[in-house]
């Protein structure tokens, strides 16, 4: 008997969801082992992603149609989540939802899934326009940033973000035939489709990089010098530095991730010295004029693109990340020339990894001071805090498509 069309993509999405919620994997890593045609693999990722964007609201729907709550990790709940997410976020027809859901519980509670799904589809799905965040995240961000920012985060996760491109020069960015520019050397495109088919991909005219992620490299010295990017992969900031004329050493402990950076460098024609090493152990061959430390973090600021971070980045993960960031920051001064610059950044919405980490570093290292950015260094609509660092929050540039959450601080050695 032939397999139901589209069942392979749904089965893969179910496995991805299990890998994220039970094994703590990223959605990207969970998708890597998928052996499907590209179109089906992309559909599987889209289904799993939509499920993670709306998980609390999907669970509330499911619970409204069952006499007793299903266990969080039961296959019946997982399959119902996937089916309802397709209806809510992808507009999949009802008959296709049922046809691809029931085989996933073959030998299990098939009648239960069929009954709950039928009840909810007949009733008509009613989900909030702004998806509910996981309760612990919602409360944490409300306490840290206030009700308005938390609500903006809810609005942001309900929509796939636009595509941002970084260019080596502003002339190239302004001449690009698609999208709009929100900053120097930048272009934003809605509904971009296949990235490799966009104009200029083959010639290396640009690389994909969220506008917020481009801010740290914008804070580095304008004058070309010897700089090191201590945690370089995936490499967007490395390419910014090289395009600005710096002599760049790009360091990362992952050989495979540096290999992907090398591919992008070859495509863009930018020259960088690559080093496979752990920044905590690396013995720098010389002192640098400036250091960029875009540190490993919880990545909660990327929740628009990677909704799984809201389930992976629990308080112990955030605490461990903050401890690693402190160790990396304390290693950096020994690599820096007197009077040099250290730019620290994280794609996190947690104070523990941003504001608190930098404040503690400055207490331990009185030879450093904060240097606030100039307005010309930042995208319009992004301003430094009163302390002098940059905090990008949900709601900023919302009318233009929003930004990932980010933190950056420019620290200068008092020579």
Short mmCIF file of N, CA, C and O in Angstrom, two decimals, residues 113-185:
data_model
loop_
_atom_site.label_atom_id
_atom_site.label_comp_id
_atom_site.label_asym_id
_atom_site.label_seq_id
_atom_site.Cartn_x
_atom_site.Cartn_y
_atom_site.Cartn_z
N UNK A 113 -6.79 10.48 18.82
CA UNK A 113 -6.27 11.57 17.99
C UNK A 113 -7.31 11.98 16.95
O UNK A 113 -7.55 13.18 16.73
N UNK A 114 -7.95 11.00 16.32
CA UNK A 114 -8.97 11.30 15.31
C UNK A 114 -10.11 12.09 15.94
O UNK A 114 -10.61 13.08 15.37
N UNK A 115 -10.54 11.68 17.12
CA UNK A 115 -11.66 12.34 17.79
C UNK A 115 -11.33 13.77 18.19
O UNK A 115 -12.13 14.69 17.96
N UNK A 116 -10.17 13.95 18.80
CA UNK A 116 -9.78 15.30 19.25
C UNK A 116 -9.59 16.22 18.05
O UNK A 116 -10.06 17.36 18.04
N UNK A 117 -8.92 15.70 17.02
CA UNK A 117 -8.67 16.51 15.84
C UNK A 117 -9.99 16.89 15.16
O UNK A 117 -10.20 18.05 14.77
N UNK A 118 -10.90 15.91 15.05
CA UNK A 118 -12.21 16.19 14.43
C UNK A 118 -12.99 17.23 15.23
O UNK A 118 -13.59 18.15 14.65
N UNK A 119 -12.99 17.10 16.55
CA UNK A 119 -13.69 18.06 17.40
C UNK A 119 -13.16 19.47 17.21
O UNK A 119 -13.93 20.43 17.04
N UNK A 120 -11.85 19.62 17.21
CA UNK A 120 -11.25 20.95 17.11
C UNK A 120 -11.43 21.54 15.72
O UNK A 120 -11.65 22.76 15.58
N UNK A 121 -11.36 20.73 14.68
CA UNK A 121 -11.54 21.25 13.33
C UNK A 121 -12.99 21.67 13.09
O UNK A 121 -13.25 22.70 12.44
N UNK A 122 -13.93 20.92 13.63
CA UNK A 122 -15.34 21.31 13.50
C UNK A 122 -15.63 22.59 14.28
O UNK A 122 -16.41 23.44 13.84
N UNK A 123 -14.99 22.70 15.44
CA UNK A 123 -15.21 23.87 16.29
C UNK A 123 -14.61 25.12 15.65
O UNK A 123 -15.11 26.23 15.83
N UNK A 124 -13.54 24.93 14.89
CA UNK A 124 -12.83 26.07 14.31
C UNK A 124 -11.74 26.53 15.26
O UNK A 124 -12.01 26.81 16.44
N UNK A 125 -10.52 26.59 14.77
CA UNK A 125 -9.40 26.95 15.63
C UNK A 125 -9.45 28.43 15.97
O UNK A 125 -9.63 29.29 15.10
N UNK A 126 -9.27 28.72 17.23
CA UNK A 126 -9.21 30.11 17.68
C UNK A 126 -7.92 30.30 18.46
O UNK A 126 -7.81 29.92 19.63
N UNK A 127 -6.93 30.85 17.77
CA UNK A 127 -5.63 31.08 18.39
C UNK A 127 -5.34 32.57 18.42
O UNK A 127 -5.74 33.32 17.52
N UNK A 128 -4.65 33.05 19.46
CA UNK A 128 -4.34 34.48 19.53
C UNK A 128 -3.42 34.91 18.40
O UNK A 128 -2.55 34.14 17.96
N UNK A 129 -3.59 36.14 17.91
CA UNK A 129 -2.72 36.67 16.87
C UNK A 129 -1.27 36.72 17.35
O UNK A 129 -0.34 36.49 16.58
N UNK A 130 -1.10 37.05 18.63
CA UNK A 130 0.23 37.07 19.24
C UNK A 130 0.38 35.82 20.08
O UNK A 130 -0.21 35.71 21.16
N UNK A 131 1.14 34.81 19.62
CA UNK A 131 1.24 33.55 20.36
C UNK A 131 1.73 33.74 21.79
O UNK A 131 2.53 34.64 22.07
N UNK A 132 1.25 32.89 22.66
CA UNK A 132 1.68 32.90 24.05
C UNK A 132 3.08 32.30 24.16
O UNK A 132 3.35 31.25 23.58
N UNK A 133 3.97 32.97 24.89
CA UNK A 133 5.30 32.43 25.13
C UNK A 133 5.22 31.39 26.24
O UNK A 133 4.27 31.38 27.03
N UNK A 134 6.23 30.51 26.36
CA UNK A 134 6.27 29.62 27.51
C UNK A 134 6.15 30.45 28.79
O UNK A 134 6.79 31.51 28.90
N UNK A 135 5.35 30.02 29.76
CA UNK A 135 5.06 30.86 30.94
C UNK A 135 6.30 31.39 31.65
O UNK A 135 6.35 32.56 32.03
N UNK A 136 7.34 30.54 31.82
CA UNK A 136 8.52 30.99 32.54
C UNK A 136 9.28 32.07 31.76
O UNK A 136 9.85 33.00 32.34
N UNK A 137 9.28 31.95 30.42
CA UNK A 137 9.94 32.96 29.58
C UNK A 137 9.14 34.26 29.62
O UNK A 137 9.70 35.36 29.76
N UNK A 138 7.84 34.14 29.49
CA UNK A 138 6.97 35.31 29.49
C UNK A 138 7.16 36.11 30.79
O UNK A 138 7.28 37.34 30.76
N UNK A 139 7.20 35.41 31.91
CA UNK A 139 7.36 36.10 33.20
C UNK A 139 8.76 36.69 33.33
O UNK A 139 8.93 37.80 33.84
N UNK A 140 9.77 35.96 32.88
CA UNK A 140 11.15 36.45 33.00
C UNK A 140 11.35 37.72 32.19
O UNK A 140 11.96 38.69 32.66
N UNK A 141 10.84 37.75 30.97
CA UNK A 141 11.01 38.93 30.11
C UNK A 141 10.13 40.08 30.58
O UNK A 141 10.50 41.24 30.45
N UNK A 142 8.95 39.77 31.14
CA UNK A 142 8.12 40.84 31.70
C UNK A 142 8.85 41.52 32.85
O UNK A 142 8.87 42.75 32.96
N UNK A 143 9.46 40.70 33.71
CA UNK A 143 10.18 41.26 34.85
C UNK A 143 11.41 42.05 34.41
O UNK A 143 11.73 43.10 34.97
N UNK A 144 12.12 41.55 33.39
CA UNK A 144 13.36 42.20 32.94
C UNK A 144 13.11 43.46 32.14
O UNK A 144 13.81 44.46 32.29
N UNK A 145 12.10 43.43 31.25
CA UNK A 145 11.95 44.49 30.25
C UNK A 145 10.61 45.19 30.27
O UNK A 145 10.43 46.20 29.57
N UNK A 146 9.64 44.66 31.02
CA UNK A 146 8.34 45.29 31.10
C UNK A 146 7.30 44.65 30.19
O UNK A 146 7.61 43.88 29.29
N UNK A 147 6.05 44.99 30.46
CA UNK A 147 4.92 44.39 29.75
C UNK A 147 4.95 44.68 28.25
O UNK A 147 4.67 43.81 27.43
N UNK A 148 5.31 45.90 27.88
CA UNK A 148 5.29 46.29 26.46
C UNK A 148 6.25 45.46 25.63
O UNK A 148 5.92 44.99 24.54
N UNK A 149 7.47 45.25 26.15
CA UNK A 149 8.45 44.45 25.43
C UNK A 149 8.01 42.99 25.36
O UNK A 149 8.16 42.33 24.32
N UNK A 150 7.47 42.47 26.46
CA UNK A 150 7.01 41.08 26.45
C UNK A 150 5.92 40.88 25.41
O UNK A 150 5.91 39.89 24.66
N UNK A 151 4.99 41.83 25.32
CA UNK A 151 3.93 41.73 24.32
C UNK A 151 4.48 41.85 22.90
O UNK A 151 4.01 41.18 21.98
N UNK A 152 5.50 42.69 22.73
CA UNK A 152 6.15 42.80 21.43
C UNK A 152 6.82 41.49 21.04
O UNK A 152 6.82 41.09 19.86
N UNK A 153 7.40 40.80 22.01
CA UNK A 153 8.01 39.50 21.74
C UNK A 153 6.95 38.49 21.31
O UNK A 153 7.18 37.69 20.39
N UNK A 154 5.79 38.53 21.93
CA UNK A 154 4.71 37.65 21.52
C UNK A 154 4.29 37.92 20.09
O UNK A 154 4.04 37.00 19.30
N UNK A 155 4.22 39.20 19.74
CA UNK A 155 3.86 39.54 18.37
C UNK A 155 4.92 39.10 17.38
O UNK A 155 4.60 38.64 16.27
N UNK A 156 6.19 39.21 17.79
CA UNK A 156 7.29 38.88 16.87
C UNK A 156 7.37 37.40 16.55
O UNK A 156 7.69 37.02 15.42
N UNK A 157 7.07 36.55 17.53
CA UNK A 157 7.25 35.12 17.29
C UNK A 157 6.17 34.56 16.37
O UNK A 157 6.33 33.48 15.79
N UNK A 158 5.09 35.30 16.19
CA UNK A 158 4.02 34.83 15.32
C UNK A 158 4.29 35.01 13.84
O UNK A 158 3.49 34.57 13.01
N UNK A 159 5.40 35.66 13.50
CA UNK A 159 5.68 35.94 12.09
C UNK A 159 7.12 35.57 11.77
O UNK A 159 8.03 35.84 12.55
N UNK A 160 7.32 34.98 10.59
CA UNK A 160 8.69 34.71 10.17
C UNK A 160 9.35 36.04 9.83
O UNK A 160 8.78 36.87 9.13
N UNK A 161 10.57 36.26 10.32
CA UNK A 161 11.22 37.55 10.10
C UNK A 161 11.70 37.73 8.66
O UNK A 161 11.88 36.75 7.94
N UNK A 162 11.91 38.97 8.24
CA UNK A 162 12.44 39.22 6.90
C UNK A 162 13.90 38.79 6.80
O UNK A 162 14.53 38.44 7.81
N UNK A 163 14.44 38.85 5.60
CA UNK A 163 15.84 38.47 5.35
C UNK A 163 16.69 39.73 5.28
O UNK A 163 16.39 40.66 4.53
N UNK A 164 17.76 39.76 6.07
CA UNK A 164 18.71 40.88 6.04
C UNK A 164 19.98 40.46 5.33
O UNK A 164 20.50 39.37 5.57
N UNK A 165 20.49 41.34 4.49
CA UNK A 165 21.74 41.13 3.77
C UNK A 165 22.75 42.19 4.18
O UNK A 165 22.40 43.37 4.29
N UNK A 166 24.00 41.78 4.40
CA UNK A 166 25.10 42.70 4.64
C UNK A 166 25.98 42.76 3.40
O UNK A 166 26.25 41.72 2.77
N UNK A 167 26.45 43.95 3.08
CA UNK A 167 27.28 44.17 1.90
C UNK A 167 28.65 44.70 2.32
O UNK A 167 28.80 45.34 3.37
N UNK A 168 29.64 44.46 1.47
CA UNK A 168 31.00 44.93 1.75
C UNK A 168 31.08 46.45 1.69
O UNK A 168 31.88 47.07 2.39
N UNK A 169 30.24 47.08 0.85
CA UNK A 169 30.26 48.54 0.73
C UNK A 169 28.84 49.06 0.65
O UNK A 169 27.92 48.36 0.23
N UNK A 170 28.67 50.32 1.04
CA UNK A 170 27.34 50.91 0.99
C UNK A 170 26.92 51.16 -0.46
O UNK A 170 25.72 51.15 -0.78
N UNK A 171 27.89 51.39 -1.34
CA UNK A 171 27.56 51.57 -2.75
C UNK A 171 26.87 50.32 -3.30
O UNK A 171 25.88 50.42 -4.05
N UNK A 172 27.40 49.14 -2.93
CA UNK A 172 26.78 47.90 -3.38
C UNK A 172 25.36 47.76 -2.81
O UNK A 172 24.44 47.33 -3.50
N UNK A 173 25.22 48.11 -1.54
CA UNK A 173 23.91 47.99 -0.89
C UNK A 173 22.89 48.91 -1.55
O UNK A 173 21.74 48.50 -1.81
N UNK A 174 23.27 50.14 -1.82
CA UNK A 174 22.33 51.10 -2.40
C UNK A 174 21.97 50.73 -3.84
O UNK A 174 20.88 51.05 -4.31
N UNK A 175 22.88 50.05 -4.53
CA UNK A 175 22.62 49.68 -5.92
C UNK A 175 21.84 48.37 -6.04
O UNK A 175 21.40 48.01 -7.14
N UNK A 176 21.63 47.67 -4.92
CA UNK A 176 20.98 46.36 -4.99
C UNK A 176 19.53 46.53 -5.42
O UNK A 176 18.81 47.42 -4.93
N UNK A 177 19.03 45.67 -6.32
CA UNK A 177 17.71 45.90 -6.91
C UNK A 177 16.53 45.49 -6.04
O UNK A 177 15.38 45.78 -6.40
N UNK A 178 16.77 44.82 -4.91
CA UNK A 178 15.66 44.33 -4.08
C UNK A 178 15.70 44.95 -2.69
O UNK A 178 16.77 45.30 -2.17
N UNK A 179 14.53 45.05 -2.07
CA UNK A 179 14.44 45.40 -0.66
C UNK A 179 14.68 46.87 -0.36
O UNK A 179 14.74 47.72 -1.24
N UNK A 180 14.82 47.14 0.96
CA UNK A 180 15.05 48.49 1.45
C UNK A 180 16.27 48.49 2.37
O UNK A 180 16.62 47.46 2.96
N UNK A 181 16.89 49.65 2.52
CA UNK A 181 18.08 49.78 3.37
C UNK A 181 17.70 50.45 4.69
O UNK A 181 17.07 51.51 4.69
N UNK A 182 18.09 49.83 5.81
CA UNK A 182 17.81 50.38 7.13
C UNK A 182 19.08 50.85 7.83
O UNK A 182 19.02 51.35 8.95
N UNK A 183 20.22 50.68 7.18
CA UNK A 183 21.50 51.10 7.75
C UNK A 183 22.54 51.07 6.64
O UNK A 183 22.28 50.54 5.54
N UNK A 184 23.71 51.58 6.90
CA UNK A 184 24.80 51.49 5.94
C UNK A 184 25.11 50.03 5.64
O UNK A 184 25.10 49.18 6.55
N UNK A 185 25.38 49.72 4.38
CA UNK A 185 25.82 48.40 3.93
C UNK A 185 24.77 47.32 4.24
O UNK A 185 25.10 46.19 4.52
#
